[in-house]
JSON list of C-alpha atoms in Angstrom, two decimals:
[
{"chain": "A", "resi": 1, "resn": "UNK", "atom": "CA", "xyz": [-83.49, -30.64, -17.39]},
{"chain": "A", "resi": 2, "resn": "UNK", "atom": "CA", "xyz": [-80.39, -33.08, -17.52]},
{"chain": "A", "resi": 3, "resn": "UNK", "atom": "CA", "xyz": [-80.64, -34.51, -13.77]},
{"chain": "A", "resi": 4, "resn": "UNK", "atom": "CA", "xyz": [-77.51, -36.22, -14.03]},
{"chain": "A", "resi": 5, "resn": "UNK", "atom": "CA", "xyz": [-74.48, -37.29, -15.80]},
{"chain": "A", "resi": 6, "resn": "UNK", "atom": "CA", "xyz": [-72.65, -40.75, -15.23]},
{"chain": "A", "resi": 7, "resn": "UNK", "atom": "CA", "xyz": [-69.85, -42.09, -17.02]},
{"chain": "A", "resi": 8, "resn": "UNK", "atom": "CA", "xyz": [-69.38, -46.09, -16.27]},
{"chain": "A", "resi": 9, "resn": "UNK", "atom": "CA", "xyz": [-67.29, -48.32, -17.31]},
{"chain": "A", "resi": 10, "resn": "UNK", "atom": "CA", "xyz": [-68.08, -52.05, -18.43]},
{"chain": "A", "resi": 11, "resn": "UNK", "atom": "CA", "xyz": [-68.08, -53.14, -14.98]},
{"chain": "A", "resi": 12, "resn": "UNK", "atom": "CA", "xyz": [-70.01, -50.60, -13.46]},
{"chain": "A", "resi": 13, "resn": "UNK", "atom": "CA", "xyz": [-67.05, -48.24, -12.41]},
{"chain": "A", "resi": 14, "resn": "UNK", "atom": "CA", "xyz": [-68.11, -44.75, -11.95]},
{"chain": "A", "resi": 15, "resn": "UNK", "atom": "CA", "xyz": [-65.32, -42.57, -14.12]},
{"chain": "A", "resi": 16, "resn": "UNK", "atom": "CA", "xyz": [-67.36, -39.38, -14.12]},
{"chain": "A", "resi": 17, "resn": "UNK", "atom": "CA", "xyz": [-70.21, -38.43, -11.71]},
{"chain": "A", "resi": 18, "resn": "UNK", "atom": "CA", "xyz": [-72.27, -35.05, -11.81]},
{"chain": "A", "resi": 19, "resn": "UNK", "atom": "CA", "xyz": [-75.83, -34.75, -10.70]},
{"chain": "A", "resi": 20, "resn": "UNK", "atom": "CA", "xyz": [-77.58, -31.47, -10.98]},
{"chain": "A", "resi": 21, "resn": "UNK", "atom": "CA", "xyz": [-80.48, -32.51, -8.87]},
{"chain": "A", "resi": 22, "resn": "UNK", "atom": "CA", "xyz": [-79.53, -33.03, -5.72]},
{"chain": "A", "resi": 23, "resn": "UNK", "atom": "CA", "xyz": [-79.37, -36.58, -4.49]},
{"chain": "A", "resi": 24, "resn": "UNK", "atom": "CA", "xyz": [-78.72, -36.70, -0.42]},
{"chain": "A", "resi": 25, "resn": "UNK", "atom": "CA", "xyz": [-76.42, -39.06, 1.04]},
{"chain": "A", "resi": 26, "resn": "UNK", "atom": "CA", "xyz": [-73.31, -40.97, -0.54]},
{"chain": "A", "resi": 27, "resn": "UNK", "atom": "CA", "xyz": [-75.35, -44.43, 0.06]},
{"chain": "A", "resi": 28, "resn": "UNK", "atom": "CA", "xyz": [-78.36, -42.85, -2.36]},
{"chain": "A", "resi": 29, "resn": "UNK", "atom": "CA", "xyz": [-75.70, -41.61, -5.23]},
{"chain": "A", "resi": 30, "resn": "UNK", "atom": "CA", "xyz": [-74.06, -45.31, -4.95]},
{"chain": "A", "resi": 31, "resn": "UNK", "atom": "CA", "xyz": [-77.82, -46.51, -5.20]},
{"chain": "A", "resi": 32, "resn": "UNK", "atom": "CA", "xyz": [-78.17, -44.49, -8.21]},
{"chain": "A", "resi": 33, "resn": "UNK", "atom": "CA", "xyz": [-75.22, -45.08, -10.37]},
{"chain": "A", "resi": 34, "resn": "UNK", "atom": "CA", "xyz": [-75.91, -48.91, -9.52]},
{"chain": "A", "resi": 35, "resn": "UNK", "atom": "CA", "xyz": [-79.14, -48.62, -10.84]},
{"chain": "A", "resi": 36, "resn": "UNK", "atom": "CA", "xyz": [-78.70, -46.44, -14.04]},
{"chain": "A", "resi": 37, "resn": "UNK", "atom": "CA", "xyz": [-75.86, -49.09, -14.98]},
{"chain": "A", "resi": 38, "resn": "UNK", "atom": "CA", "xyz": [-78.02, -51.99, -14.34]},
{"chain": "A", "resi": 39, "resn": "UNK", "atom": "CA", "xyz": [-80.49, -50.55, -16.58]},
{"chain": "A", "resi": 40, "resn": "UNK", "atom": "CA", "xyz": [-78.32, -49.49, -19.25]},
{"chain": "A", "resi": 41, "resn": "UNK", "atom": "CA", "xyz": [-76.11, -52.45, -19.37]},
{"chain": "A", "resi": 42, "resn": "UNK", "atom": "CA", "xyz": [-78.69, -55.28, -19.54]},
{"chain": "A", "resi": 43, "resn": "UNK", "atom": "CA", "xyz": [-79.44, -54.05, -22.80]},
{"chain": "A", "resi": 44, "resn": "UNK", "atom": "CA", "xyz": [-78.30, -54.81, -26.19]},
{"chain": "A", "resi": 45, "resn": "UNK", "atom": "CA", "xyz": [-75.94, -52.68, -28.64]},
{"chain": "A", "resi": 46, "resn": "UNK", "atom": "CA", "xyz": [-79.10, -53.37, -30.83]},
{"chain": "A", "resi": 47, "resn": "UNK", "atom": "CA", "xyz": [-81.57, -51.74, -29.03]},
{"chain": "A", "resi": 48, "resn": "UNK", "atom": "CA", "xyz": [-82.42, -47.93, -29.12]},
{"chain": "A", "resi": 49, "resn": "UNK", "atom": "CA", "xyz": [-80.09, -45.76, -26.70]},
{"chain": "A", "resi": 50, "resn": "UNK", "atom": "CA", "xyz": [-82.93, -44.36, -24.56]},
{"chain": "A", "resi": 51, "resn": "UNK", "atom": "CA", "xyz": [-85.15, -45.61, -21.97]},
{"chain": "A", "resi": 52, "resn": "UNK", "atom": "CA", "xyz": [-87.61, -44.32, -19.57]},
{"chain": "A", "resi": 53, "resn": "UNK", "atom": "CA", "xyz": [-88.16, -45.42, -16.05]},
{"chain": "A", "resi": 54, "resn": "UNK", "atom": "CA", "xyz": [-88.14, -44.39, -12.63]},
{"chain": "A", "resi": 55, "resn": "UNK", "atom": "CA", "xyz": [-85.54, -43.42, -10.43]},
{"chain": "A", "resi": 56, "resn": "UNK", "atom": "CA", "xyz": [-86.81, -43.04, -6.61]},
{"chain": "A", "resi": 57, "resn": "UNK", "atom": "CA", "xyz": [-84.24, -40.05, -6.02]},
{"chain": "A", "resi": 58, "resn": "UNK", "atom": "CA", "xyz": [-85.45, -38.43, -9.00]},
{"chain": "A", "resi": 59, "resn": "UNK", "atom": "CA", "xyz": [-88.86, -39.07, -8.81]},
{"chain": "A", "resi": 60, "resn": "UNK", "atom": "CA", "xyz": [-91.26, -40.67, -12.06]},
{"chain": "A", "resi": 61, "resn": "UNK", "atom": "CA", "xyz": [-90.70, -39.71, -15.56]},
{"chain": "A", "resi": 62, "resn": "UNK", "atom": "CA", "xyz": [-86.75, -39.77, -16.05]},
{"chain": "A", "resi": 63, "resn": "UNK", "atom": "CA", "xyz": [-85.17, -40.82, -19.17]},
{"chain": "A", "resi": 64, "resn": "UNK", "atom": "CA", "xyz": [-81.97, -42.51, -19.22]},
{"chain": "A", "resi": 65, "resn": "UNK", "atom": "CA", "xyz": [-80.37, -41.31, -22.73]},
{"chain": "A", "resi": 66, "resn": "UNK", "atom": "CA", "xyz": [-76.75, -43.09, -23.65]},
{"chain": "A", "resi": 67, "resn": "UNK", "atom": "CA", "xyz": [-74.01, -44.05, -25.81]},
{"chain": "A", "resi": 68, "resn": "UNK", "atom": "CA", "xyz": [-71.91, -46.94, -25.32]},
{"chain": "A", "resi": 69, "resn": "UNK", "atom": "CA", "xyz": [-68.38, -46.11, -26.72]},
{"chain": "A", "resi": 70, "resn": "UNK", "atom": "CA", "xyz": [-65.58, -49.02, -26.40]},
{"chain": "A", "resi": 71, "resn": "UNK", "atom": "CA", "xyz": [-65.75, -49.67, -22.68]},
{"chain": "A", "resi": 72, "resn": "UNK", "atom": "CA", "xyz": [-67.49, -46.72, -21.28]},
{"chain": "A", "resi": 73, "resn": "UNK", "atom": "CA", "xyz": [-71.27, -45.85, -20.81]},
{"chain": "A", "resi": 74, "resn": "UNK", "atom": "CA", "xyz": [-72.18, -42.10, -21.14]},
{"chain": "A", "resi": 75, "resn": "UNK", "atom": "CA", "xyz": [-75.20, -41.88, -19.46]},
{"chain": "A", "resi": 76, "resn": "UNK", "atom": "CA", "xyz": [-77.37, -38.59, -19.14]},
{"chain": "A", "resi": 77, "resn": "UNK", "atom": "CA", "xyz": [-80.59, -38.52, -16.94]},
{"chain": "A", "resi": 78, "resn": "UNK", "atom": "CA", "xyz": [-82.98, -36.24, -18.09]},
{"chain": "A", "resi": 79, "resn": "UNK", "atom": "CA", "xyz": [-86.78, -35.35, -17.39]},
{"chain": "A", "resi": 80, "resn": "UNK", "atom": "CA", "xyz": [-89.65, -35.74, -20.11]},
{"chain": "A", "resi": 81, "resn": "UNK", "atom": "CA", "xyz": [-89.22, -32.26, -21.70]},
{"chain": "A", "resi": 82, "resn": "UNK", "atom": "CA", "xyz": [-85.83, -33.22, -22.85]},
{"chain": "A", "resi": 83, "resn": "UNK", "atom": "CA", "xyz": [-85.16, -34.22, -27.05]},
{"chain": "A", "resi": 84, "resn": "UNK", "atom": "CA", "xyz": [-83.97, -37.78, -26.78]},
{"chain": "A", "resi": 85, "resn": "UNK", "atom": "CA", "xyz": [-82.41, -37.00, -30.55]},
{"chain": "A", "resi": 86, "resn": "UNK", "atom": "CA", "xyz": [-81.07, -33.60, -28.92]},
{"chain": "A", "resi": 87, "resn": "UNK", "atom": "CA", "xyz": [-79.27, -35.64, -25.93]},
{"chain": "A", "resi": 88, "resn": "UNK", "atom": "CA", "xyz": [-77.84, -37.96, -27.82]},
{"chain": "A", "resi": 89, "resn": "UNK", "atom": "CA", "xyz": [-76.67, -35.09, -29.99]},
{"chain": "A", "resi": 90, "resn": "UNK", "atom": "CA", "xyz": [-75.02, -33.67, -27.17]},
{"chain": "A", "resi": 91, "resn": "UNK", "atom": "CA", "xyz": [-73.43, -36.90, -25.71]},
{"chain": "A", "resi": 92, "resn": "UNK", "atom": "CA", "xyz": [-71.59, -37.03, -29.22]},
{"chain": "A", "resi": 93, "resn": "UNK", "atom": "CA", "xyz": [-70.35, -33.44, -29.07]},
{"chain": "A", "resi": 94, "resn": "UNK", "atom": "CA", "xyz": [-68.90, -33.75, -25.69]},
{"chain": "A", "resi": 95, "resn": "UNK", "atom": "CA", "xyz": [-67.31, -36.96, -26.57]},
{"chain": "A", "resi": 96, "resn": "UNK", "atom": "CA", "xyz": [-65.96, -35.49, -29.36]},
{"chain": "A", "resi": 97, "resn": "UNK", "atom": "CA", "xyz": [-64.58, -32.42, -27.34]},
{"chain": "A", "resi": 98, "resn": "UNK", "atom": "CA", "xyz": [-63.07, -34.77, -25.29]},
{"chain": "A", "resi": 99, "resn": "UNK", "atom": "CA", "xyz": [-61.56, -36.67, -28.12]},
{"chain": "A", "resi": 100, "resn": "UNK", "atom": "CA", "xyz": [-59.79, -33.56, -29.36]},
{"chain": "A", "resi": 101, "resn": "UNK", "atom": "CA", "xyz": [-58.88, -32.56, -26.11]},
{"chain": "A", "resi": 102, "resn": "UNK", "atom": "CA", "xyz": [-56.80, -35.92, -25.36]},
{"chain": "A", "resi": 103, "resn": "UNK", "atom": "CA", "xyz": [-56.22, -37.09, -28.73]},
{"chain": "A", "resi": 104, "resn": "UNK", "atom": "CA", "xyz": [-58.43, -40.22, -28.78]},
{"chain": "A", "resi": 105, "resn": "UNK", "atom": "CA", "xyz": [-59.56, -40.51, -25.68]},
{"chain": "A", "resi": 106, "resn": "UNK", "atom": "CA", "xyz": [-59.87, -43.49, -23.16]},
{"chain": "A", "resi": 107, "resn": "UNK", "atom": "CA", "xyz": [-60.94, -44.60, -19.57]},
{"chain": "A", "resi": 108, "resn": "UNK", "atom": "CA", "xyz": [-57.26, -43.87, -18.58]},
{"chain": "A", "resi": 109, "resn": "UNK", "atom": "CA", "xyz": [-57.82, -40.03, -19.88]},
{"chain": "A", "resi": 110, "resn": "UNK", "atom": "CA", "xyz": [-61.07, -39.78, -17.58]},
{"chain": "A", "resi": 111, "resn": "UNK", "atom": "CA", "xyz": [-59.49, -40.96, -14.33]},
{"chain": "A", "resi": 112, "resn": "UNK", "atom": "CA", "xyz": [-56.30, -39.11, -14.73]},
{"chain": "A", "resi": 113, "resn": "UNK", "atom": "CA", "xyz": [-57.30, -35.94, -16.37]},
{"chain": "A", "resi": 114, "resn": "UNK", "atom": "CA", "xyz": [-60.59, -35.52, -14.16]},
{"chain": "A", "resi": 115, "resn": "UNK", "atom": "CA", "xyz": [-60.10, -31.96, -13.95]},
{"chain": "A", "resi": 116, "resn": "UNK", "atom": "CA", "xyz": [-59.91, -31.43, -17.66]},
{"chain": "A", "resi": 117, "resn": "UNK", "atom": "CA", "xyz": [-62.93, -33.38, -18.30]},
{"chain": "A", "resi": 118, "resn": "UNK", "atom": "CA", "xyz": [-64.80, -31.56, -15.41]},
{"chain": "A", "resi": 119, "resn": "UNK", "atom": "CA", "xyz": [-63.90, -28.28, -17.51]},
{"chain": "A", "resi": 120, "resn": "UNK", "atom": "CA", "xyz": [-65.05, -29.88, -20.90]},
{"chain": "A", "resi": 121, "resn": "UNK", "atom": "CA", "xyz": [-68.56, -31.00, -19.29]},
{"chain": "A", "resi": 122, "resn": "UNK", "atom": "CA", "xyz": [-68.73, -27.54, -17.33]},
{"chain": "A", "resi": 123, "resn": "UNK", "atom": "CA", "xyz": [-68.39, -25.69, -21.13]},
{"chain": "A", "resi": 124, "resn": "UNK", "atom": "CA", "xyz": [-71.16, -28.05, -22.28]},
{"chain": "A", "resi": 125, "resn": "UNK", "atom": "CA", "xyz": [-73.39, -28.26, -19.32]},
{"chain": "A", "resi": 126, "resn": "UNK", "atom": "CA", "xyz": [-73.84, -26.31, -16.53]},
{"chain": "A", "resi": 127, "resn": "UNK", "atom": "CA", "xyz": [-76.34, -26.35, -13.75]},
{"chain": "A", "resi": 128, "resn": "UNK", "atom": "CA", "xyz": [-78.60, -28.99, -15.64]},
{"chain": "A", "resi": 129, "resn": "UNK", "atom": "CA", "xyz": [-79.02, -26.52, -18.53]},
{"chain": "A", "resi": 130, "resn": "UNK", "atom": "CA", "xyz": [-77.32, -27.16, -21.90]},
{"chain": "A", "resi": 131, "resn": "UNK", "atom": "CA", "xyz": [-74.77, -24.17, -22.43]},
{"chain": "A", "resi": 132, "resn": "UNK", "atom": "CA", "xyz": [-73.22, -24.60, -25.66]},
{"chain": "A", "resi": 133, "resn": "UNK", "atom": "CA", "xyz": [-73.56, -27.48, -28.49]},
{"chain": "A", "resi": 134, "resn": "UNK", "atom": "CA", "xyz": [-70.94, -25.97, -31.02]},
{"chain": "A", "resi": 135, "resn": "UNK", "atom": "CA", "xyz": [-67.75, -27.90, -31.09]},
{"chain": "A", "resi": 136, "resn": "UNK", "atom": "CA", "xyz": [-65.60, -25.16, -32.32]},
{"chain": "A", "resi": 137, "resn": "UNK", "atom": "CA", "xyz": [-66.90, -23.01, -29.35]},
{"chain": "A", "resi": 138, "resn": "UNK", "atom": "CA", "xyz": [-66.50, -25.70, -26.91]},
{"chain": "A", "resi": 139, "resn": "UNK", "atom": "CA", "xyz": [-62.70, -26.14, -28.18]},
{"chain": "A", "resi": 140, "resn": "UNK", "atom": "CA", "xyz": [-61.71, -22.44, -28.29]},
{"chain": "A", "resi": 141, "resn": "UNK", "atom": "CA", "xyz": [-62.79, -21.93, -24.98]},
{"chain": "A", "resi": 142, "resn": "UNK", "atom": "CA", "xyz": [-60.76, -25.26, -23.77]},
{"chain": "A", "resi": 143, "resn": "UNK", "atom": "CA", "xyz": [-57.96, -23.72, -25.66]},
{"chain": "A", "resi": 144, "resn": "UNK", "atom": "CA", "xyz": [-58.47, -20.62, -24.02]},
{"chain": "A", "resi": 145, "resn": "UNK", "atom": "CA", "xyz": [-58.24, -21.72, -20.83]},
{"chain": "A", "resi": 146, "resn": "UNK", "atom": "CA", "xyz": [-55.37, -23.95, -21.09]},
{"chain": "A", "resi": 147, "resn": "UNK", "atom": "CA", "xyz": [-53.55, -20.93, -22.71]},
{"chain": "A", "resi": 148, "resn": "UNK", "atom": "CA", "xyz": [-54.22, -18.99, -19.35]},
{"chain": "A", "resi": 149, "resn": "UNK", "atom": "CA", "xyz": [-53.36, -21.84, -17.52]},
{"chain": "A", "resi": 150, "resn": "UNK", "atom": "CA", "xyz": [-49.75, -22.03, -19.30]},
{"chain": "A", "resi": 151, "resn": "UNK", "atom": "CA", "xyz": [-49.75, -18.09, -19.08]},
{"chain": "A", "resi": 152, "resn": "UNK", "atom": "CA", "xyz": [-50.22, -18.14, -15.03]},
{"chain": "A", "resi": 153, "resn": "UNK", "atom": "CA", "xyz": [-47.64, -21.25, -14.62]},
{"chain": "A", "resi": 154, "resn": "UNK", "atom": "CA", "xyz": [-45.31, -19.03, -16.72]},
{"chain": "A", "resi": 155, "resn": "UNK", "atom": "CA", "xyz": [-45.63, -16.24, -14.58]},
{"chain": "A", "resi": 156, "resn": "UNK", "atom": "CA", "xyz": [-45.71, -18.18, -11.43]},
{"chain": "A", "resi": 157, "resn": "UNK", "atom": "CA", "xyz": [-42.22, -19.12, -12.43]},
{"chain": "A", "resi": 158, "resn": "UNK", "atom": "CA", "xyz": [-41.11, -15.95, -13.20]},
{"chain": "A", "resi": 159, "resn": "UNK", "atom": "CA", "xyz": [-42.31, -14.37, -9.51]},
{"chain": "A", "resi": 160, "resn": "UNK", "atom": "CA", "xyz": [-40.29, -17.13, -8.08]},
{"chain": "A", "resi": 161, "resn": "UNK", "atom": "CA", "xyz": [-37.04, -16.65, -9.73]},
{"chain": "A", "resi": 162, "resn": "UNK", "atom": "CA", "xyz": [-37.30, -13.02, -8.98]},
{"chain": "A", "resi": 163, "resn": "UNK", "atom": "CA", "xyz": [-38.38, -13.49, -5.26]},
{"chain": "A", "resi": 164, "resn": "UNK", "atom": "CA", "xyz": [-35.19, -15.87, -5.24]},
{"chain": "A", "resi": 165, "resn": "UNK", "atom": "CA", "xyz": [-33.21, -13.42, -6.76]},
{"chain": "A", "resi": 166, "resn": "UNK", "atom": "CA", "xyz": [-33.69, -10.41, -4.92]},
{"chain": "A", "resi": 167, "resn": "UNK", "atom": "CA", "xyz": [-32.55, -12.27, -1.11]},
{"chain": "A", "resi": 168, "resn": "UNK", "atom": "CA", "xyz": [-29.48, -13.06, -2.70]},
{"chain": "A", "resi": 169, "resn": "UNK", "atom": "CA", "xyz": [-29.12, -9.16, -4.34]},
{"chain": "A", "resi": 170, "resn": "UNK", "atom": "CA", "xyz": [-29.59, -7.94, -0.83]},
{"chain": "A", "resi": 171, "resn": "UNK", "atom": "CA", "xyz": [-27.01, -10.42, 1.08]},
{"chain": "A", "resi": 172, "resn": "UNK", "atom": "CA", "xyz": [-24.37, -9.36, -1.73]},
{"chain": "A", "resi": 173, "resn": "UNK", "atom": "CA", "xyz": [-24.97, -5.89, -0.98]},
{"chain": "A", "resi": 174, "resn": "UNK", "atom": "CA", "xyz": [-24.19, -6.35, 2.65]},
{"chain": "A", "resi": 175, "resn": "UNK", "atom": "CA", "xyz": [-21.35, -8.30, 2.34]},
{"chain": "A", "resi": 176, "resn": "UNK", "atom": "CA", "xyz": [-19.90, -5.31, 0.62]},
{"chain": "A", "resi": 177, "resn": "UNK", "atom": "CA", "xyz": [-20.84, -2.34, 2.72]}
]
């Protein structure tokens, strides 16, 4: 099971944090983020992309599986039953989906479009369980959600126009009576 997903920049600033196993207070959450960042940032890029350790909030036998892209670390904290290569592939699929959504994703996209990033993540992982790994199905779901969003905006603007036109029509009718 995935216990948490943390995306931090090279300076340790969190850009996306999603805990699937509860971490009670904000202080403890910050502590987990700091501890995870220190563990992955101190490793040379030539080392493998996973390490086993202990995060007190999540207990023993926690694996940190991560990828370092440009200025961002994508870190998945998982239990011992998860496949290291499977999670590395999942990170790759998640990053590819973000890349397609934002046309060459960067740190600013994660900051200014956090709602869309959360939606992409929810298409891939929910409740600590992997939902989908097929990039085409993930992108199709994202496109469908975008289409529904555009349709709802179009419908809400039509509703706004019709409500503003009706009072004017009633006013004009009452002027002629």
